[in-house]
Short mmCIF file of C-alpha atoms in Angstrom, two decimals:
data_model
loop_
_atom_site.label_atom_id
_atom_site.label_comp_id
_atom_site.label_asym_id
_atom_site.label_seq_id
_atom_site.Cartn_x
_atom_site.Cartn_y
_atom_site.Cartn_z
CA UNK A 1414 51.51 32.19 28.48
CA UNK A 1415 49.82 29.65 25.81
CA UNK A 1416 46.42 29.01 25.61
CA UNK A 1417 45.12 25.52 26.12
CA UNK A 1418 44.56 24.02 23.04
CA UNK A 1419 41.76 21.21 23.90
CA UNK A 1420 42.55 19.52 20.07
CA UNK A 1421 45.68 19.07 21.12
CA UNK A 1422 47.24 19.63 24.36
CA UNK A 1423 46.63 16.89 27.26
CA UNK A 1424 43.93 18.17 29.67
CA UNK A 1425 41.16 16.83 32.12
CA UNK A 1426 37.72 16.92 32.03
CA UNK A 1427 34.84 16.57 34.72
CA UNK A 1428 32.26 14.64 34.30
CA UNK A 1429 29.78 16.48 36.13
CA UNK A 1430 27.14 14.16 36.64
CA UNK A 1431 29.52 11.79 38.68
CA UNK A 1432 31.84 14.34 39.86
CA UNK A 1433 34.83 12.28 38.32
CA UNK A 1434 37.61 13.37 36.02
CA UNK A 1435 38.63 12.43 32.39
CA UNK A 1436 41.98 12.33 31.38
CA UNK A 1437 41.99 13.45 27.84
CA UNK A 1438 45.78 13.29 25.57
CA UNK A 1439 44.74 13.86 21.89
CA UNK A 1440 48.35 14.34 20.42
CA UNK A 1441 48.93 10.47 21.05
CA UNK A 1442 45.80 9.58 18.49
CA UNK A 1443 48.59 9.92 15.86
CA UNK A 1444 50.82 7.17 17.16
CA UNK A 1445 51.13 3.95 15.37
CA UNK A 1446 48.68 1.77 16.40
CA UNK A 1447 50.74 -1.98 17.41
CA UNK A 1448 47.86 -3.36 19.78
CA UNK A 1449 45.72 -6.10 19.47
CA UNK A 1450 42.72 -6.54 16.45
CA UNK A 1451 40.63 -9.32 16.35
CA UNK A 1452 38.99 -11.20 13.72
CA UNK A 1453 35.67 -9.71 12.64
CA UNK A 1454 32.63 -10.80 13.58
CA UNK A 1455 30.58 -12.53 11.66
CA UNK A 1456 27.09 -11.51 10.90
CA UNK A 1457 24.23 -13.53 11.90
CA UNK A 1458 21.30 -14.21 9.62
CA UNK A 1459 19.62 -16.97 11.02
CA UNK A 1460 15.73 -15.37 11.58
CA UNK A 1461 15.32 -18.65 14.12
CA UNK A 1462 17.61 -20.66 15.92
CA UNK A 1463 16.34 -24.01 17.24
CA UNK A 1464 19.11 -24.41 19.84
CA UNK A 1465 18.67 -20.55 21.07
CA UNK A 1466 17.10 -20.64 24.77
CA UNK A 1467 15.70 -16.86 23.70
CA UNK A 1468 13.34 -17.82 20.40
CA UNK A 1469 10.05 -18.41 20.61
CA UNK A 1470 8.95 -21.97 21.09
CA UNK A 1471 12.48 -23.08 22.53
CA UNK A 1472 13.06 -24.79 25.91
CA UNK A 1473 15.77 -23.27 28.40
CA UNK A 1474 16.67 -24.08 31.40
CA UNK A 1475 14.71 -26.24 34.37
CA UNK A 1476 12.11 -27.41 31.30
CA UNK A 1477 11.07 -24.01 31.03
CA UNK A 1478 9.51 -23.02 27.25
CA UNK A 1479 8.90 -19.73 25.48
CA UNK A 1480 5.45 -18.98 24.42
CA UNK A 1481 5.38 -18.61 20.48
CA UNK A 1482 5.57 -14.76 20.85
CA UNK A 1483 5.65 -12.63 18.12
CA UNK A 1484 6.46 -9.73 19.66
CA UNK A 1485 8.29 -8.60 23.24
CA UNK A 1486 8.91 -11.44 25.70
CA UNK A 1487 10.12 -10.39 29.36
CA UNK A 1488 10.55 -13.47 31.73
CA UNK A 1489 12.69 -13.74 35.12
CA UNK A 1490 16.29 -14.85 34.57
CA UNK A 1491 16.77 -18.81 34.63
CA UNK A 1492 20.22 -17.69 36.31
CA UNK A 1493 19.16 -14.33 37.99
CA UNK A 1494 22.11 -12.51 40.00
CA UNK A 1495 19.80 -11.23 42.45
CA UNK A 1496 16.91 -13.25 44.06
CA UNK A 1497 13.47 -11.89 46.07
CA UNK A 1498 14.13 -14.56 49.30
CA UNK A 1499 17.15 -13.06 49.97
CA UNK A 1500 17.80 -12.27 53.96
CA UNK A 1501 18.40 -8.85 54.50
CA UNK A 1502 21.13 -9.30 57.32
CA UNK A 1503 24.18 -7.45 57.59
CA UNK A 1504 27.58 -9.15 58.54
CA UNK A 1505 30.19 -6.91 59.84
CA UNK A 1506 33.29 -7.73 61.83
CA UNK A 1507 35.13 -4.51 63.08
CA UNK A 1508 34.12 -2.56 60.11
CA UNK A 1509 36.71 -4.22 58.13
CA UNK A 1510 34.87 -7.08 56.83
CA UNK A 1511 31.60 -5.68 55.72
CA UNK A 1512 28.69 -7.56 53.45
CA UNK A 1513 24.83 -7.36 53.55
CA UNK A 1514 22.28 -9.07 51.83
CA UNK A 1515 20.80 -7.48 49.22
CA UNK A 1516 16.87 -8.50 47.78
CA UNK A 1517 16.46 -8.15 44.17
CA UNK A 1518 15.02 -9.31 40.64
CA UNK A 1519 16.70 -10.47 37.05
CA UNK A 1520 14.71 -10.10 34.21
CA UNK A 1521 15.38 -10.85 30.42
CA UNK A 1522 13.64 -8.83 27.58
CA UNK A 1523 13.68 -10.56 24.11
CA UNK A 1524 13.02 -7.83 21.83
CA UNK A 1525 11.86 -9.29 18.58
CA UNK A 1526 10.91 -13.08 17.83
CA UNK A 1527 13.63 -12.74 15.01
CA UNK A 1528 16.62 -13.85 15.98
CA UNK A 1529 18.42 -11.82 13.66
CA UNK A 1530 17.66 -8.69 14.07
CA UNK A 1531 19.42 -5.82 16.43
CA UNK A 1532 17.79 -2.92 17.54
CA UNK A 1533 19.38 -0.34 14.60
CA UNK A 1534 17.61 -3.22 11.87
CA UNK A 1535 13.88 -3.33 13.48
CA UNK A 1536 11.51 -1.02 12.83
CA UNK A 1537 10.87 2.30 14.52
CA UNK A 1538 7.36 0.53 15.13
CA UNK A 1539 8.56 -2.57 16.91
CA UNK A 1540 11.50 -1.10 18.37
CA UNK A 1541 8.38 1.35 20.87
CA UNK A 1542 6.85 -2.03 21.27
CA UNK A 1543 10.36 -2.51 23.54
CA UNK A 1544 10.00 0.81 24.81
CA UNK A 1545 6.25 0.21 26.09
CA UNK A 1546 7.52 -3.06 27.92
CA UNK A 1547 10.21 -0.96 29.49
CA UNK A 1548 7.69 1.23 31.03
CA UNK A 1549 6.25 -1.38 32.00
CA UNK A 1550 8.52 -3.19 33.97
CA UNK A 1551 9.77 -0.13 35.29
CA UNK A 1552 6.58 0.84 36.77
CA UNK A 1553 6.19 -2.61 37.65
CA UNK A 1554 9.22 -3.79 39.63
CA UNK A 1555 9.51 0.19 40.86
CA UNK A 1556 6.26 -0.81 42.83
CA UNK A 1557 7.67 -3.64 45.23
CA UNK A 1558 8.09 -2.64 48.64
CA UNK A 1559 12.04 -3.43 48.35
CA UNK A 1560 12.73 -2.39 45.15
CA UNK A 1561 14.69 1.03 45.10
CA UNK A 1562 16.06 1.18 41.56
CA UNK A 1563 15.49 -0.42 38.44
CA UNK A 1564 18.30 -0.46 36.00
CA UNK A 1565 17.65 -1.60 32.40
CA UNK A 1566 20.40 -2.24 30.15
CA UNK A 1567 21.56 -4.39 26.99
CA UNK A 1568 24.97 -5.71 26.18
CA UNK A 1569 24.93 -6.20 22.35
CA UNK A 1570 27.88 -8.22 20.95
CA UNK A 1571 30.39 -10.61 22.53
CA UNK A 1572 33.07 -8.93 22.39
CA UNK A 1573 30.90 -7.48 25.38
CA UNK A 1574 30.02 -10.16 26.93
CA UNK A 1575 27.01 -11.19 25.12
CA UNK A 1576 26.77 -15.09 24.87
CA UNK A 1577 23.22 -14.84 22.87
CA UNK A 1578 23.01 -13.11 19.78
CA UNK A 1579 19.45 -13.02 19.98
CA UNK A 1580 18.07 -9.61 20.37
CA UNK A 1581 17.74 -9.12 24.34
CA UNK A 1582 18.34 -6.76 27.13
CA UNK A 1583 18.33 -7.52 30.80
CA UNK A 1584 16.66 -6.01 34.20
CA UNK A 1585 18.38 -5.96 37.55
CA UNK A 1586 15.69 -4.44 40.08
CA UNK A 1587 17.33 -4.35 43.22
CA UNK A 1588 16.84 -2.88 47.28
CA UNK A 1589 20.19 -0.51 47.10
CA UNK A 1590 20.59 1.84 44.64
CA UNK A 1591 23.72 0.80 42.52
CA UNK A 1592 27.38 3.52 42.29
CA UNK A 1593 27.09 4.72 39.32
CA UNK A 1594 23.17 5.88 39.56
CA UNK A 1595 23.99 6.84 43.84
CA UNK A 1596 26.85 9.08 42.44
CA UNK A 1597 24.64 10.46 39.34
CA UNK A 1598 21.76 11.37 42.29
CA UNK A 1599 23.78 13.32 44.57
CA UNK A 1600 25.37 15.48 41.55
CA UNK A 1601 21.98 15.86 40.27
CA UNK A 1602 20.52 16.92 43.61
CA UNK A 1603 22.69 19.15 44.90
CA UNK A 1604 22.57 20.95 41.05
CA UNK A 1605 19.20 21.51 41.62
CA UNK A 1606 19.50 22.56 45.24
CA UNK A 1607 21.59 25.36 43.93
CA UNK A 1608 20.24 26.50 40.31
CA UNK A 1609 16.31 25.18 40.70
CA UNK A 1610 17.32 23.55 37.13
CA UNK A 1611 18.18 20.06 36.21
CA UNK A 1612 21.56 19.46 35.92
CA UNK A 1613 21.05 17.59 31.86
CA UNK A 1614 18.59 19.92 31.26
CA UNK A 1615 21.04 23.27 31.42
CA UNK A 1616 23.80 21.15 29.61
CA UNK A 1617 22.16 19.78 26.84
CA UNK A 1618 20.97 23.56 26.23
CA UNK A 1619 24.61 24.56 26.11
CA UNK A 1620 25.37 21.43 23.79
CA UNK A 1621 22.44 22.55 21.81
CA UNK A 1622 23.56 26.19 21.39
CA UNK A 1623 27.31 24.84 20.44
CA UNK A 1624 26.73 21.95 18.22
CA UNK A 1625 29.85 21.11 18.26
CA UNK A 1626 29.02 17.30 19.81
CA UNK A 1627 25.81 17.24 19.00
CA UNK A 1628 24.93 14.76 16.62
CA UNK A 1629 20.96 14.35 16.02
CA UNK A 1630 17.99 14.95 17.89
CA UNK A 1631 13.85 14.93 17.08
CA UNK A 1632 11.36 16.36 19.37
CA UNK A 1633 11.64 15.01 22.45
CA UNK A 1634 15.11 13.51 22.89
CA UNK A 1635 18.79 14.74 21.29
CA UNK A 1636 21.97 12.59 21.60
CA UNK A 1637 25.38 13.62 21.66
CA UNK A 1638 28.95 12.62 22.94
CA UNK A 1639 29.59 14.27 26.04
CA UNK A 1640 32.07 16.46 26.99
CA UNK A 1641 33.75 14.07 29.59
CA UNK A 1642 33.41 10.86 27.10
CA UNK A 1643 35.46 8.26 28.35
CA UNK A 1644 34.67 5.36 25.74
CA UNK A 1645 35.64 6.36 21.92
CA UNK A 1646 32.17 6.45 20.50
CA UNK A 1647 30.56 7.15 24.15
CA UNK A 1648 27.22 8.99 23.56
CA UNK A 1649 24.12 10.28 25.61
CA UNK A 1650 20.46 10.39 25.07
CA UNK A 1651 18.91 12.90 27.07
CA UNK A 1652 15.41 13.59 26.95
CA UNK A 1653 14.41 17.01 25.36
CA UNK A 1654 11.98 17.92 28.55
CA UNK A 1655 13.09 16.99 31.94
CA UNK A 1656 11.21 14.21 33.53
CA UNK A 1657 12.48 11.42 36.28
CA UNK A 1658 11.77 8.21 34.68
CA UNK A 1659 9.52 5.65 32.32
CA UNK A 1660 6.61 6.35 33.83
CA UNK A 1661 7.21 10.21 33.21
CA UNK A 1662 6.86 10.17 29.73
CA UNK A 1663 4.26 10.96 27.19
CA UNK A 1664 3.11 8.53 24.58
CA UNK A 1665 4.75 10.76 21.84
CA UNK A 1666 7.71 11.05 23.87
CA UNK A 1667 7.86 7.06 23.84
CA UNK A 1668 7.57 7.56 19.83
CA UNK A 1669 10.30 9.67 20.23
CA UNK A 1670 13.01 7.58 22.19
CA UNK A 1671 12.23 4.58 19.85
CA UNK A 1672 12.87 7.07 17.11
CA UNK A 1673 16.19 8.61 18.59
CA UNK A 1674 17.43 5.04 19.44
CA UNK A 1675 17.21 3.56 15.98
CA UNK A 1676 19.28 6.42 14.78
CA UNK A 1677 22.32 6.64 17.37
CA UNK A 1678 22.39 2.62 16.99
CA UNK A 1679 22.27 2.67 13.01
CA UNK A 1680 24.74 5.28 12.96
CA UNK A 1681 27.10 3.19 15.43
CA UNK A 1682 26.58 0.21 12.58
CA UNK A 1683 27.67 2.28 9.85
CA UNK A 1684 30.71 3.43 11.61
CA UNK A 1685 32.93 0.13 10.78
CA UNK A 1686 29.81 -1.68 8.72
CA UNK A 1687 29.50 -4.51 11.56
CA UNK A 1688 26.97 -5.12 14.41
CA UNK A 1689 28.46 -2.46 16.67
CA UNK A 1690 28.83 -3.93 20.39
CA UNK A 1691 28.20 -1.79 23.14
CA UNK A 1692 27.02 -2.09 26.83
CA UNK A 1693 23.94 0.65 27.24
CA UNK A 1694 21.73 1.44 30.04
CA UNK A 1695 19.00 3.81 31.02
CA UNK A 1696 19.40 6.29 34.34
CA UNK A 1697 16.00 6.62 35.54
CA UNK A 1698 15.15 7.69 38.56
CA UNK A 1699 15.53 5.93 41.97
CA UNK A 1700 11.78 3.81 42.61
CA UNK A 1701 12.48 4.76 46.19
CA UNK A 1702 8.87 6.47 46.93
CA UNK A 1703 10.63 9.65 46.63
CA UNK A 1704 9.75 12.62 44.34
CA UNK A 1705 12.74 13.12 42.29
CA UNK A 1706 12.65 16.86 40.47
CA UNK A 1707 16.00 16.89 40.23
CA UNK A 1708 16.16 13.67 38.06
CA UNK A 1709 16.26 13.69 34.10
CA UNK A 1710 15.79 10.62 31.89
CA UNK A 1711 19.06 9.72 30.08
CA UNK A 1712 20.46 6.10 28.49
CA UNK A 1713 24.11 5.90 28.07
CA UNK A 1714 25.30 4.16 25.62
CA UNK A 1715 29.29 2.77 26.27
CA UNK A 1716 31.08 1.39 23.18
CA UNK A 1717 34.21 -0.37 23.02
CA UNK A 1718 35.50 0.09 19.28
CA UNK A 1719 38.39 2.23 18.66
CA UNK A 1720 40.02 2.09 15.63
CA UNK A 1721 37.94 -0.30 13.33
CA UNK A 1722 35.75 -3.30 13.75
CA UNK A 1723 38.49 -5.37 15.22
CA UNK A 1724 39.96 -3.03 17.18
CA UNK A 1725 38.88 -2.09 21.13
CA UNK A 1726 39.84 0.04 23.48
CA UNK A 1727 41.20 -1.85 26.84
CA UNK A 1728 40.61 0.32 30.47
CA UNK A 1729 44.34 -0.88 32.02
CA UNK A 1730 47.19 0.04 33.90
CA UNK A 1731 46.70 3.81 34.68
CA UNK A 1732 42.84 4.21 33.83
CA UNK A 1733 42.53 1.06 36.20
CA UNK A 1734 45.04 2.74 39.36
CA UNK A 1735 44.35 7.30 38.24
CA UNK A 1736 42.15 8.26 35.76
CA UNK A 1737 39.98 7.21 32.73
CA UNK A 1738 41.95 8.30 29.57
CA UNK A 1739 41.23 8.62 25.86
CA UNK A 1740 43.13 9.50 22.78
CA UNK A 1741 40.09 10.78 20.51
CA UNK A 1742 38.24 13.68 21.85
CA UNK A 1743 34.60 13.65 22.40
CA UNK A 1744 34.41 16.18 19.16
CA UNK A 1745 36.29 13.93 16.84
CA UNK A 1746 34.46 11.20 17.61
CA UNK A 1747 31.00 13.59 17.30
CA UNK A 1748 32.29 14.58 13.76
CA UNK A 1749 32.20 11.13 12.89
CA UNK A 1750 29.07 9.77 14.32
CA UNK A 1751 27.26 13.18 12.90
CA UNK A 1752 28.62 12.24 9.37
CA UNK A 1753 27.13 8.55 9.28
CA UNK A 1754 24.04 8.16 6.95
CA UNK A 1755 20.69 7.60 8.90
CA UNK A 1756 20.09 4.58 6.56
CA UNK A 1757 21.83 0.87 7.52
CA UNK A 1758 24.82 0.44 5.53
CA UNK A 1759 22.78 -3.17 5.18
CA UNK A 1760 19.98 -1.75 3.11
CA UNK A 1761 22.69 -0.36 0.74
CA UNK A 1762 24.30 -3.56 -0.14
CA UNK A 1763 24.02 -4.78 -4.02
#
């Protein structure tokens, strides 16, 4: 009988934390790639934009204005997808048609007063600045009677989305906790029901001891591609010590995630040498009122480049109806992101 060649033979993988599997089929990486590429983007370099809603001074919408700020700016979303007045009624006809109200809170984060500058070009400095107003608003929000989670995210580029280029990331604070963090909390829990361990904390020490998708790491947090990566450059930053969320963490452990986030996202720029899009979010822990042992801090970080800077991966026909499915394996793409320089390919130019 053969032995399973993971480099090469189509397998699947679990993703433990959601209990979900990955279909993985590295021998078609070497087909011809006839797919679509798109033009690439162009860089901005405008430090201030007088038409953009996000820089400071500038109206947006109902005759708001931002302060002059010359730092972090958080304000409620002019267009929020979740309001605080909502009624919290449930409709249900035979249990087929099914809706409930659901109470929540949008918030924007501006991250620098520059309108030019991403996360991987600020400095390690400003970029804990963002990490301190995090905390804050976590802590914050995660206090309201009806708030249950707080997820904090950013979707950087618009080939994600993005329709600001301006350096932001959102809030959605909300009554239910949302799938993908319910599904993360009942793997976690019942892992620690059983071992008396975190679930993150006993992987990354097995990721640690193998190295083989491990790309960097400083004191208090380590990133690597996991071993049930579904997007091509798909990485996770999991904190070095287990704690549940924001408010869990030391002030050199804030130093330390500002740190280990201008790495991964300068590393992700040097890749293709363009503004690397990406949706990323942070799993904290539920703000339920709950103790949450079992919990440990992580941020995901989901990118959608494949092959080069025009190129993206699509999630259709069968990863839509079966499975999730990728071509590169995790440690291929780990290689790579481990090989990038830790200095902007930007600060190299001339």
């Amino acid at each position: 009988m053969m032995e399973l060649d993971l480099a090469s033979d189509p397998h699947r993988r679990l993703n433990p934390l959601t209990g979900e599997w990955i279909q993985v089929s590295p021998h078609r990486s070497k087909r011809p790639w006839q797919g679509r590429t798109e033009e690439k983007p162009e860089q901005q370099k405008v430090e201030y934009d007088p038409d953009c809603y996000l820089c400071p001074g500038n109206e947006r919408a109902g005759d708001a204005r931002n302060p002059d700020y010359e730092s972090t700016f958080v304000f409620t979303n002019d267009f929020s997808a979740l309001k605080p007045d909502t009624p919290s009624e449930i409709s249900n006809t035979e249990n087929l048609l099914v809706a409930r109200g659901e109470k929540g809170i949008c918030r924007v984060i501006c991250f620098s007063p520059r309108h030019d500058l991403t996360l991987p070009e600020m400095e390690p400095a400003r970029i804990r600045e963002v990490v301190e107003l995090w905390t804050t608003e976590y802590e914050e929000l995660g206090k309201r009677e009806y708030i249950n989670y707080v997820q904090i995210f950013e979707n950087k580029g618009a080939i994600m989305g993005c329709s600001n280029p301006h350096p932001h990331g959102q809030i959605w604070a909300q009554e239910t906790i949302p799938d993908e963090p319910a599904k993360e909390l009942m793997r976690q829990s019942d892992y620690y029901e059983e071992h008396g361990t975190t679930l993150l904390g006993d992987y990354l020490k097995l990721e640690r001891e193998r190295e083989e998708r491990l790309i960097v790491e400083n004191d208090y947090f380590a990133v690597l591609v996991p071993y049930w990566a579904f997007w091509p450059f798909e990485t996770l930053v999991i904190s070095r010590r287990p704690f549940a969320g924001f408010t869990g963490m030391t002030e050199e452990e804030k130093d330390g995630l500002a740190d280990i986030i201008k790495q991964i996202t300068v590393r992700y720029d040097n890749i293709f040498e363009v503004s690397f899009p990406y949706s990323a979010g942070f799993h904290p822990a539920p703000t339920d009122g709950r103790k949450h042992p079992e919990w440990h801090f992580h941020l995901h970080f989901y990118p959608p480049l494949l092959r080069s800077a025009t190129v993206k991966k699509f999630r259709v026909g069968y990863e839509m109806l079966g499975n999730p499915q990728r071509d590169i394996t995790p440690e291929a793409s780990a290689r790579l992101l481990k090989e990038m320089p830790g200095k902007h390919y930007s600060l190299s130019e001339g």
